[in-house]
């Protein structure tokens, strides 16, 4: 089954902006500056899977320093107080928030998984039979952060295999 | 008032607590549940005046918690804070007796708008 995906880079960028305004940069002094470089490196990542009317993954990836800064902002603590668990929890919640907002824009009948967190680069993960269909890539106070959508090829297949 | 915050994410429970404080509701008695089953048990045992619940949680989802509470005759004021906000979810929430629906990411202003009429 082929499904029109109506969540594009602009939609993702708007969600990202809301997350920054609400939690990561409420003062409006350090927004995510877009680089449009989909090959920028990451050191940690998190993801949620969506199945149903659209099938694929939403992936949040960043440097470890950016994840630590996000956790400090989420938990209102100093950078040096942030633990490994804080970083994991924060990354999971970031994937959940963006994934939930993506799901809300999809046709009815999609299911959202609980988030998965991997304290390793996004490039270490494989999402079988998927292709990246959109993403926001940027620098947050000089550190790489990206949010991307990976669509399962079973959704994009035009002809039977 | 006693407020139960149910979310499987520890950081999100902390953000909800902080946002309640920022919105001026920090002097209420805040208690926390880390999954749906715990939320159901605490809503029954601790008799909160208000439950602020996540939707997507392992074990029992937020809507299942609400439905089971209502099935057991518990009429606690109950609503959702969730990253998912599809029309069918809102409809299901309202049909089950949900009092509010807050979408993540949220702000202190949004909390004030929703909770001022409830918490005074």
PDB file of C-alpha atoms in Angstrom:
ATOM      1  CA  UNK A   1       0.000   0.000   0.000  1.00  0.00           C
ATOM      2  CA  UNK A   2       1.313   3.417  -0.907  1.00  0.00           C
ATOM      3  CA  UNK A   3       0.668   6.282   1.451  1.00  0.00           C
ATOM      4  CA  UNK A   4       1.124   9.971   0.801  1.00  0.00           C
ATOM      5  CA  UNK A   5       3.356  11.341   3.511  1.00  0.00           C
ATOM      6  CA  UNK A   6       2.426  14.881   4.285  1.00  0.00           C
ATOM      7  CA  UNK A   7       5.024  15.486   6.984  1.00  0.00           C
ATOM      8  CA  UNK A   8       7.857  17.419   5.367  1.00  0.00           C
ATOM      9  CA  UNK A   9      10.957  19.289   6.534  1.00  0.00           C
ATOM     10  CA  UNK A  10       8.934  22.395   7.317  1.00  0.00           C
ATOM     11  CA  UNK A  11       6.583  20.439   9.586  1.00  0.00           C
ATOM     12  CA  UNK A  12       9.517  18.834  11.364  1.00  0.00           C
ATOM     13  CA  UNK A  13      11.224  22.218  11.708  1.00  0.00           C
ATOM     14  CA  UNK A  14       8.071  23.653  13.283  1.00  0.00           C
ATOM     15  CA  UNK A  15       7.893  20.801  15.811  1.00  0.00           C
ATOM     16  CA  UNK A  16      11.569  21.238  16.607  1.00  0.00           C
ATOM     17  CA  UNK A  17      11.011  24.949  17.169  1.00  0.00           C
ATOM     18  CA  UNK A  18       8.177  24.209  19.609  1.00  0.00           C
ATOM     19  CA  UNK A  19      10.359  21.766  21.562  1.00  0.00           C
ATOM     20  CA  UNK A  20      13.132  24.347  21.763  1.00  0.00           C
ATOM     21  CA  UNK A  21      10.745  27.107  22.831  1.00  0.00           C
ATOM     22  CA  UNK A  22       9.074  24.949  25.465  1.00  0.00           C
ATOM     23  CA  UNK A  23      11.978  23.041  26.985  1.00  0.00           C
ATOM     24  CA  UNK A  24      15.415  23.517  25.479  1.00  0.00           C
ATOM     25  CA  UNK A  25      15.576  27.254  24.834  1.00  0.00           C
ATOM     26  CA  UNK A  26      12.676  28.957  26.633  1.00  0.00           C
ATOM     27  CA  UNK A  27      14.619  32.236  26.725  1.00  0.00           C
ATOM     28  CA  UNK A  28      14.960  32.179  22.941  1.00  0.00           C
ATOM     29  CA  UNK A  29      18.716  32.653  23.003  1.00  0.00           C
ATOM     30  CA  UNK A  30      20.071  29.399  21.521  1.00  0.00           C
ATOM     31  CA  UNK A  31      17.845  27.997  18.775  1.00  0.00           C
ATOM     32  CA  UNK A  32      18.791  25.085  16.542  1.00  0.00           C
ATOM     33  CA  UNK A  33      20.603  26.612  13.566  1.00  0.00           C
ATOM     34  CA  UNK A  34      19.862  24.565  10.476  1.00  0.00           C
ATOM     35  CA  UNK A  35      22.845  23.299   8.466  1.00  0.00           C
ATOM     36  CA  UNK A  36      20.894  21.127   5.995  1.00  0.00           C
ATOM     37  CA  UNK A  37      23.768  18.641   6.274  1.00  0.00           C
ATOM     38  CA  UNK A  38      22.197  15.196   6.535  1.00  0.00           C
ATOM     39  CA  UNK A  39      25.596  13.619   7.025  1.00  0.00           C
ATOM     40  CA  UNK A  40      26.526  15.467  10.175  1.00  0.00           C
ATOM     41  CA  UNK A  41      27.895  13.142  12.891  1.00  0.00           C
ATOM     42  CA  UNK A  42      26.084  11.964  16.000  1.00  0.00           C
ATOM     43  CA  UNK A  43      27.180  10.172  19.165  1.00  0.00           C
ATOM     44  CA  UNK A  44      23.806   9.192  20.665  1.00  0.00           C
ATOM     45  CA  UNK A  45      20.304   8.708  19.278  1.00  0.00           C
ATOM     46  CA  UNK A  46      16.758   7.729  20.105  1.00  0.00           C
ATOM     47  CA  UNK A  47      13.827   6.620  17.994  1.00  0.00           C
ATOM     48  CA  UNK A  48      10.154   5.763  17.973  1.00  0.00           C
ATOM     49  CA  UNK A  49       8.493   3.472  15.474  1.00  0.00           C
ATOM     50  CA  UNK A  50       5.182   4.218  13.823  1.00  0.00           C
ATOM     51  CA  UNK A  51       3.120   1.445  12.277  1.00  0.00           C
ATOM     52  CA  UNK A  52      -0.235   1.393  10.511  1.00  0.00           C
ATOM     53  CA  UNK A  53      -1.377   4.046   8.053  1.00  0.00           C
ATOM     54  CA  UNK A  54       2.306   4.960   7.723  1.00  0.00           C
ATOM     55  CA  UNK A  55       5.187   2.708   8.744  1.00  0.00           C
ATOM     56  CA  UNK A  56       8.631   3.934   9.656  1.00  0.00           C
ATOM     57  CA  UNK A  57      10.777   5.568  12.326  1.00  0.00           C
ATOM     58  CA  UNK A  58      11.374   9.028  13.738  1.00  0.00           C
ATOM     59  CA  UNK A  59      14.981   9.413  14.873  1.00  0.00           C
ATOM     60  CA  UNK A  60      16.526  12.072  17.134  1.00  0.00           C
ATOM     61  CA  UNK A  61      20.326  12.102  17.002  1.00  0.00           C
ATOM     62  CA  UNK A  62      22.916  14.412  18.520  1.00  0.00           C
ATOM     63  CA  UNK A  63      26.377  14.717  19.975  1.00  0.00           C
ATOM     64  CA  UNK A  64      26.788  13.606  23.558  1.00  0.00           C
ATOM     65  CA  UNK A  65      27.371  17.222  24.617  1.00  0.00           C
ATOM     66  CA  UNK A  66      24.061  18.288  23.042  1.00  0.00           C
ATOM     67  CA  UNK A  67      22.262  15.394  24.766  1.00  0.00           C
ATOM     68  CA  UNK A  68      23.808  16.396  28.081  1.00  0.00           C
ATOM     69  CA  UNK A  69      22.731  20.005  27.539  1.00  0.00           C
ATOM     70  CA  UNK A  70      19.208  18.854  26.637  1.00  0.00           C
ATOM     71  CA  UNK A  71      19.009  16.786  29.826  1.00  0.00           C
ATOM     72  CA  UNK A  72      20.221  19.741  31.909  1.00  0.00           C
ATOM     73  CA  UNK A  73      17.511  21.921  30.339  1.00  0.00           C
ATOM     74  CA  UNK A  74      14.806  19.279  30.780  1.00  0.00           C
ATOM     75  CA  UNK A  75      15.700  18.670  34.410  1.00  0.00           C
ATOM     76  CA  UNK A  76      16.677  22.235  35.306  1.00  0.00           C
ATOM     77  CA  UNK A  77      20.082  21.164  36.605  1.00  0.00           C
ATOM     78  CA  UNK A  78      23.712  22.021  35.993  1.00  0.00           C
ATOM     79  CA  UNK A  79      25.533  20.273  33.127  1.00  0.00           C
ATOM     80  CA  UNK A  80      27.925  18.509  35.481  1.00  0.00           C
ATOM     81  CA  UNK A  81      25.034  17.094  37.534  1.00  0.00           C
ATOM     82  CA  UNK A  82      23.552  15.244  34.546  1.00  0.00           C
ATOM     83  CA  UNK A  83      23.787  11.446  34.805  1.00  0.00           C
ATOM     84  CA  UNK A  84      23.780   8.769  32.106  1.00  0.00           C
ATOM     85  CA  UNK A  85      20.195   7.929  33.073  1.00  0.00           C
ATOM     86  CA  UNK A  86      19.187  11.588  32.699  1.00  0.00           C
ATOM     87  CA  UNK A  87      20.613  11.608  29.169  1.00  0.00           C
ATOM     88  CA  UNK A  88      18.791   8.373  28.246  1.00  0.00           C
ATOM     89  CA  UNK A  89      15.482   9.551  29.659  1.00  0.00           C
ATOM     90  CA  UNK A  90      15.753  12.910  27.911  1.00  0.00           C
ATOM     91  CA  UNK A  91      16.630  11.374  24.547  1.00  0.00           C
ATOM     92  CA  UNK A  92      13.697   8.985  24.875  1.00  0.00           C
ATOM     93  CA  UNK A  93      11.316  11.804  25.648  1.00  0.00           C
ATOM     94  CA  UNK A  94      12.598  13.920  22.747  1.00  0.00           C
ATOM     95  CA  UNK A  95      11.910  11.043  20.325  1.00  0.00           C
ATOM     96  CA  UNK A  96       8.506  10.538  21.943  1.00  0.00           C
ATOM     97  CA  UNK A  97       7.508  14.191  21.637  1.00  0.00           C
ATOM     98  CA  UNK A  98       8.564  14.554  17.998  1.00  0.00           C
ATOM     99  CA  UNK A  99       7.193  11.097  17.090  1.00  0.00           C
ATOM    100  CA  UNK A 100       3.860  11.838  18.741  1.00  0.00           C
ATOM    101  CA  UNK A 101       3.537  15.096  16.864  1.00  0.00           C
ATOM    102  CA  UNK A 102       4.458  13.358  13.591  1.00  0.00           C
ATOM    103  CA  UNK A 103       1.871  10.662  14.255  1.00  0.00           C
ATOM    104  CA  UNK A 104      -0.795  13.308  14.777  1.00  0.00           C
ATOM    105  CA  UNK A 105      -0.178  14.547  11.223  1.00  0.00           C
ATOM    106  CA  UNK A 106      -0.509  11.113   9.624  1.00  0.00           C
ATOM    107  CA  UNK A 107      -3.717   9.491   8.352  1.00  0.00           C
ATOM    108  CA  UNK A 108      -5.793   7.845  11.112  1.00  0.00           C
ATOM    109  CA  UNK A 109      -4.823   4.339  12.157  1.00  0.00           C
ATOM    110  CA  UNK A 110      -1.154   4.798  13.093  1.00  0.00           C
ATOM    111  CA  UNK A 111       0.367   3.368  16.272  1.00  0.00           C
ATOM    112  CA  UNK A 112       3.326   4.875  18.114  1.00  0.00           C
ATOM    113  CA  UNK A 113       5.850   2.664  19.922  1.00  0.00           C
ATOM    114  CA  UNK A 114       7.567   3.456  23.186  1.00  0.00           C
ATOM    115  CA  UNK A 115      10.934   5.169  22.547  1.00  0.00           C
ATOM    116  CA  UNK A 116      14.234   3.346  22.187  1.00  0.00           C
ATOM    117  CA  UNK A 117      17.492   4.987  23.218  1.00  0.00           C
ATOM    118  CA  UNK A 118      20.957   3.981  22.017  1.00  0.00           C
ATOM    119  CA  UNK A 119      23.998   5.722  23.454  1.00  0.00           C
ATOM    120  CA  UNK A 120      25.878   5.190  20.178  1.00  0.00           C
ATOM    121  CA  UNK A 121      25.925   7.068  16.840  1.00  0.00           C
ATOM    122  CA  UNK A 122      22.867   6.979  14.605  1.00  0.00           C
ATOM    123  CA  UNK A 123      25.108   5.417  11.930  1.00  0.00           C
ATOM    124  CA  UNK A 124      25.490   2.340  14.162  1.00  0.00           C
ATOM    125  CA  UNK A 125      21.759   1.620  13.825  1.00  0.00           C
ATOM    126  CA  UNK A 126      20.126   0.002  10.827  1.00  0.00           C
ATOM    127  CA  UNK A 127      16.486   0.412   9.943  1.00  0.00           C
ATOM    128  CA  UNK A 128      15.967  -2.434   7.457  1.00  0.00           C
ATOM    129  CA  UNK A 129      14.148  -1.650   4.209  1.00  0.00           C
ATOM    130  CA  UNK A 130      13.731   2.010   4.974  1.00  0.00           C
ATOM    131  CA  UNK A 131      14.699   5.240   3.331  1.00  0.00           C
ATOM    132  CA  UNK A 132      15.130   8.668   4.852  1.00  0.00           C
ATOM    133  CA  UNK A 133      12.323  10.864   3.548  1.00  0.00           C
ATOM    134  CA  UNK A 134      12.862  14.092   5.482  1.00  0.00           C
ATOM    135  CA  UNK A 135      14.889  15.610   8.240  1.00  0.00           C
ATOM    136  CA  UNK A 136      16.015  18.685  10.098  1.00  0.00           C
ATOM    137  CA  UNK A 137      19.783  18.956  10.602  1.00  0.00           C
ATOM    138  CA  UNK A 138      21.355  21.650  12.645  1.00  0.00           C
ATOM    139  CA  UNK A 139      23.763  22.931  15.239  1.00  0.00           C
ATOM    140  CA  UNK A 140      22.701  23.767  18.766  1.00  0.00           C
ATOM    141  CA  UNK A 141      25.366  25.946  20.366  1.00  0.00           C
ATOM    142  CA  UNK A 142      27.805  24.390  17.919  1.00  0.00           C
ATOM    143  CA  UNK A 143      26.774  20.785  18.595  1.00  0.00           C
ATOM    144  CA  UNK A 144      25.074  18.613  15.953  1.00  0.00           C
ATOM    145  CA  UNK A 145      21.397  17.691  16.406  1.00  0.00           C
ATOM    146  CA  UNK A 146      19.153  16.037  13.839  1.00  0.00           C
ATOM    147  CA  UNK A 147      15.580  14.820  13.605  1.00  0.00           C
ATOM    148  CA  UNK A 148      14.773  12.553  10.676  1.00  0.00           C
ATOM    149  CA  UNK A 149      11.972  10.370   9.333  1.00  0.00           C
ATOM    150  CA  UNK A 150      12.638   6.952   7.841  1.00  0.00           C
ATOM    151  CA  UNK A 151       9.860   5.355   5.829  1.00  0.00           C
ATOM    152  CA  UNK A 152       9.538   1.595   5.524  1.00  0.00           C
ATOM    153  CA  UNK A 153       9.813   0.475   1.912  1.00  0.00           C
ATOM    154  CA  UNK A 154       6.732  -1.739   2.317  1.00  0.00           C
ATOM    155  CA  UNK A 155       4.841   1.549   2.289  1.00  0.00           C
ATOM    156  CA  UNK A 156       6.581   2.993  -0.749  1.00  0.00           C
ATOM    157  CA  UNK A 157       6.549  -0.132  -2.904  1.00  0.00           C
ATOM    158  CA  UNK A 158       4.617   0.550  -6.072  1.00  0.00           C
ATOM    159  CA  UNK A 159       4.716  -2.987  -7.406  1.00  0.00           C
ATOM    160  CA  UNK A 160       4.602  -6.411  -5.813  1.00  0.00           C
ATOM    161  CA  UNK A 161       8.024  -7.868  -5.045  1.00  0.00           C
TER     162      UNK A 161
ATOM    163  CA  UNK B   1      -5.520  19.463  46.522  1.00  0.00           C
ATOM    164  CA  UNK B   2      -3.723  16.222  45.811  1.00  0.00           C
ATOM    165  CA  UNK B   3      -2.528  15.864  42.208  1.00  0.00           C
ATOM    166  CA  UNK B   4      -1.328  12.551  40.741  1.00  0.00           C
ATOM    167  CA  UNK B   5       1.107  12.832  37.806  1.00  0.00           C
ATOM    168  CA  UNK B   6       1.350   9.624  35.758  1.00  0.00           C
ATOM    169  CA  UNK B   7       4.054   9.289  33.109  1.00  0.00           C
ATOM    170  CA  UNK B   8       6.534   6.503  32.384  1.00  0.00           C
ATOM    171  CA  UNK B   9       9.177   9.132  31.600  1.00  0.00           C
ATOM    172  CA  UNK B  10      10.881  10.424  34.736  1.00  0.00           C
ATOM    173  CA  UNK B  11      12.056  13.588  32.982  1.00  0.00           C
ATOM    174  CA  UNK B  12       8.534  14.330  31.779  1.00  0.00           C
ATOM    175  CA  UNK B  13       7.133  13.909  35.313  1.00  0.00           C
ATOM    176  CA  UNK B  14       9.736  16.420  36.460  1.00  0.00           C
ATOM    177  CA  UNK B  15       8.813  18.815  33.661  1.00  0.00           C
ATOM    178  CA  UNK B  16       5.117  18.523  34.546  1.00  0.00           C
ATOM    179  CA  UNK B  17       5.928  19.255  38.209  1.00  0.00           C
ATOM    180  CA  UNK B  18       8.103  22.223  37.252  1.00  0.00           C
ATOM    181  CA  UNK B  19       5.499  23.594  34.849  1.00  0.00           C
ATOM    182  CA  UNK B  20       2.796  23.280  37.518  1.00  0.00           C
ATOM    183  CA  UNK B  21       5.044  25.340  39.818  1.00  0.00           C
ATOM    184  CA  UNK B  22       5.729  27.896  37.081  1.00  0.00           C
ATOM    185  CA  UNK B  23       1.992  28.189  36.463  1.00  0.00           C
ATOM    186  CA  UNK B  24       1.457  28.884  40.162  1.00  0.00           C
ATOM    187  CA  UNK B  25       0.135  25.496  41.284  1.00  0.00           C
ATOM    188  CA  UNK B  26       3.232  24.356  43.178  1.00  0.00           C
ATOM    189  CA  UNK B  27       1.647  24.465  46.617  1.00  0.00           C
ATOM    190  CA  UNK B  28      -0.574  21.465  45.909  1.00  0.00           C
ATOM    191  CA  UNK B  29       0.336  17.975  47.097  1.00  0.00           C
ATOM    192  CA  UNK B  30       2.012  16.350  44.065  1.00  0.00           C
ATOM    193  CA  UNK B  31       2.404  12.568  43.850  1.00  0.00           C
ATOM    194  CA  UNK B  32       3.800  10.524  40.951  1.00  0.00           C
ATOM    195  CA  UNK B  33       3.127   7.214  39.202  1.00  0.00           C
ATOM    196  CA  UNK B  34       5.608   5.632  36.750  1.00  0.00           C
ATOM    197  CA  UNK B  35       3.196   3.531  34.680  1.00  0.00           C
ATOM    198  CA  UNK B  36      -0.484   2.903  34.066  1.00  0.00           C
ATOM    199  CA  UNK B  37      -0.948   0.168  36.651  1.00  0.00           C
ATOM    200  CA  UNK B  38       0.691   2.297  39.330  1.00  0.00           C
ATOM    201  CA  UNK B  39      -1.485   5.235  38.276  1.00  0.00           C
ATOM    202  CA  UNK B  40      -4.627   3.134  38.646  1.00  0.00           C
ATOM    203  CA  UNK B  41      -3.529   1.802  42.032  1.00  0.00           C
ATOM    204  CA  UNK B  42      -2.587   5.247  43.364  1.00  0.00           C
ATOM    205  CA  UNK B  43      -5.740   6.882  41.983  1.00  0.00           C
ATOM    206  CA  UNK B  44      -7.717   4.278  43.911  1.00  0.00           C
ATOM    207  CA  UNK B  45      -5.682   4.155  47.122  1.00  0.00           C
ATOM    208  CA  UNK B  46      -4.431   7.734  47.544  1.00  0.00           C
ATOM    209  CA  UNK B  47      -7.640   9.409  46.370  1.00  0.00           C
ATOM    210  CA  UNK B  48      -6.142  12.359  44.471  1.00  0.00           C
ATOM    211  CA  UNK B  49      -8.389  15.260  43.427  1.00  0.00           C
ATOM    212  CA  UNK B  50      -6.848  15.399  39.965  1.00  0.00           C
ATOM    213  CA  UNK B  51      -4.946  12.964  37.719  1.00  0.00           C
ATOM    214  CA  UNK B  52      -2.643  14.311  34.976  1.00  0.00           C
ATOM    215  CA  UNK B  53      -1.762  11.310  32.830  1.00  0.00           C
ATOM    216  CA  UNK B  54       0.422  10.428  29.878  1.00  0.00           C
ATOM    217  CA  UNK B  55      -1.331   8.405  27.170  1.00  0.00           C
ATOM    218  CA  UNK B  56       1.333   6.003  25.872  1.00  0.00           C
ATOM    219  CA  UNK B  57       2.671   3.973  28.820  1.00  0.00           C
ATOM    220  CA  UNK B  58       3.796   0.349  29.115  1.00  0.00           C
ATOM    221  CA  UNK B  59       1.391  -2.147  30.642  1.00  0.00           C
ATOM    222  CA  UNK B  60      -1.734  -0.034  30.863  1.00  0.00           C
ATOM    223  CA  UNK B  61      -2.176   3.079  28.703  1.00  0.00           C
ATOM    224  CA  UNK B  62      -3.612   6.287  30.119  1.00  0.00           C
ATOM    225  CA  UNK B  63      -6.983   5.780  28.434  1.00  0.00           C
ATOM    226  CA  UNK B  64      -7.169   2.272  29.906  1.00  0.00           C
ATOM    227  CA  UNK B  65      -6.467   3.708  33.357  1.00  0.00           C
ATOM    228  CA  UNK B  66      -9.283   6.227  32.904  1.00  0.00           C
ATOM    229  CA  UNK B  67     -11.730   3.613  31.629  1.00  0.00           C
ATOM    230  CA  UNK B  68     -10.947   1.209  34.469  1.00  0.00           C
ATOM    231  CA  UNK B  69     -11.313   3.953  37.057  1.00  0.00           C
ATOM    232  CA  UNK B  70     -14.717   4.929  35.649  1.00  0.00           C
ATOM    233  CA  UNK B  71     -15.735   1.260  35.435  1.00  0.00           C
ATOM    234  CA  UNK B  72     -14.886   0.967  39.136  1.00  0.00           C
ATOM    235  CA  UNK B  73     -17.061   3.990  39.882  1.00  0.00           C
ATOM    236  CA  UNK B  74     -14.116   6.348  40.495  1.00  0.00           C
ATOM    237  CA  UNK B  75     -15.038   9.847  39.258  1.00  0.00           C
ATOM    238  CA  UNK B  76     -11.677  11.586  39.925  1.00  0.00           C
ATOM    239  CA  UNK B  77     -11.025  14.534  37.624  1.00  0.00           C
ATOM    240  CA  UNK B  78      -8.732  13.065  34.964  1.00  0.00           C
ATOM    241  CA  UNK B  79      -6.984  14.403  31.862  1.00  0.00           C
ATOM    242  CA  UNK B  80      -4.126  13.795  29.484  1.00  0.00           C
ATOM    243  CA  UNK B  81      -0.712  15.292  28.770  1.00  0.00           C
ATOM    244  CA  UNK B  82       0.503  13.574  25.638  1.00  0.00           C
ATOM    245  CA  UNK B  83       2.671  14.028  22.567  1.00  0.00           C
ATOM    246  CA  UNK B  84      -0.070  12.393  20.487  1.00  0.00           C
ATOM    247  CA  UNK B  85      -3.130  14.445  19.665  1.00  0.00           C
ATOM    248  CA  UNK B  86      -5.184  12.805  16.947  1.00  0.00           C
ATOM    249  CA  UNK B  87      -8.890  13.647  16.674  1.00  0.00           C
ATOM    250  CA  UNK B  88      -9.804  10.006  17.434  1.00  0.00           C
ATOM    251  CA  UNK B  89      -7.756  10.114  20.633  1.00  0.00           C
ATOM    252  CA  UNK B  90      -9.444  13.315  21.767  1.00  0.00           C
ATOM    253  CA  UNK B  91     -12.834  11.801  20.998  1.00  0.00           C
ATOM    254  CA  UNK B  92     -11.972   8.620  22.919  1.00  0.00           C
ATOM    255  CA  UNK B  93     -10.706  10.692  25.860  1.00  0.00           C
ATOM    256  CA  UNK B  94     -13.851  12.827  26.016  1.00  0.00           C
ATOM    257  CA  UNK B  95     -16.124   9.801  25.630  1.00  0.00           C
ATOM    258  CA  UNK B  96     -14.375   8.216  28.628  1.00  0.00           C
ATOM    259  CA  UNK B  97     -14.816  11.310  30.780  1.00  0.00           C
ATOM    260  CA  UNK B  98     -11.499  13.126  30.326  1.00  0.00           C
ATOM    261  CA  UNK B  99     -11.542  16.739  31.553  1.00  0.00           C
ATOM    262  CA  UNK B 100      -8.649  18.088  29.457  1.00  0.00           C
ATOM    263  CA  UNK B 101      -6.128  17.246  26.746  1.00  0.00           C
ATOM    264  CA  UNK B 102      -2.717  18.935  26.778  1.00  0.00           C
ATOM    265  CA  UNK B 103      -0.264  18.334  23.937  1.00  0.00           C
ATOM    266  CA  UNK B 104       3.502  18.077  24.447  1.00  0.00           C
ATOM    267  CA  UNK B 105       5.445  20.269  24.153  1.00  0.00           C
ATOM    268  CA  UNK B 106       3.457  22.494  26.494  1.00  0.00           C
ATOM    269  CA  UNK B 107       4.064  25.799  28.247  1.00  0.00           C
ATOM    270  CA  UNK B 108       3.236  27.216  31.687  1.00  0.00           C
ATOM    271  CA  UNK B 109       0.640  29.428  29.971  1.00  0.00           C
ATOM    272  CA  UNK B 110      -1.134  26.352  28.623  1.00  0.00           C
ATOM    273  CA  UNK B 111      -1.101  24.769  32.110  1.00  0.00           C
ATOM    274  CA  UNK B 112      -2.542  27.947  33.603  1.00  0.00           C
ATOM    275  CA  UNK B 113      -5.303  28.032  30.997  1.00  0.00           C
ATOM    276  CA  UNK B 114      -6.282  24.403  31.675  1.00  0.00           C
ATOM    277  CA  UNK B 115      -5.740  24.129  35.420  1.00  0.00           C
ATOM    278  CA  UNK B 116      -6.848  27.551  36.705  1.00  0.00           C
ATOM    279  CA  UNK B 117     -10.563  26.617  36.378  1.00  0.00           C
ATOM    280  CA  UNK B 118      -9.895  23.242  38.028  1.00  0.00           C
ATOM    281  CA  UNK B 119      -7.461  24.203  40.793  1.00  0.00           C
ATOM    282  CA  UNK B 120      -8.607  27.738  41.405  1.00  0.00           C
TER     283      UNK B 120
END
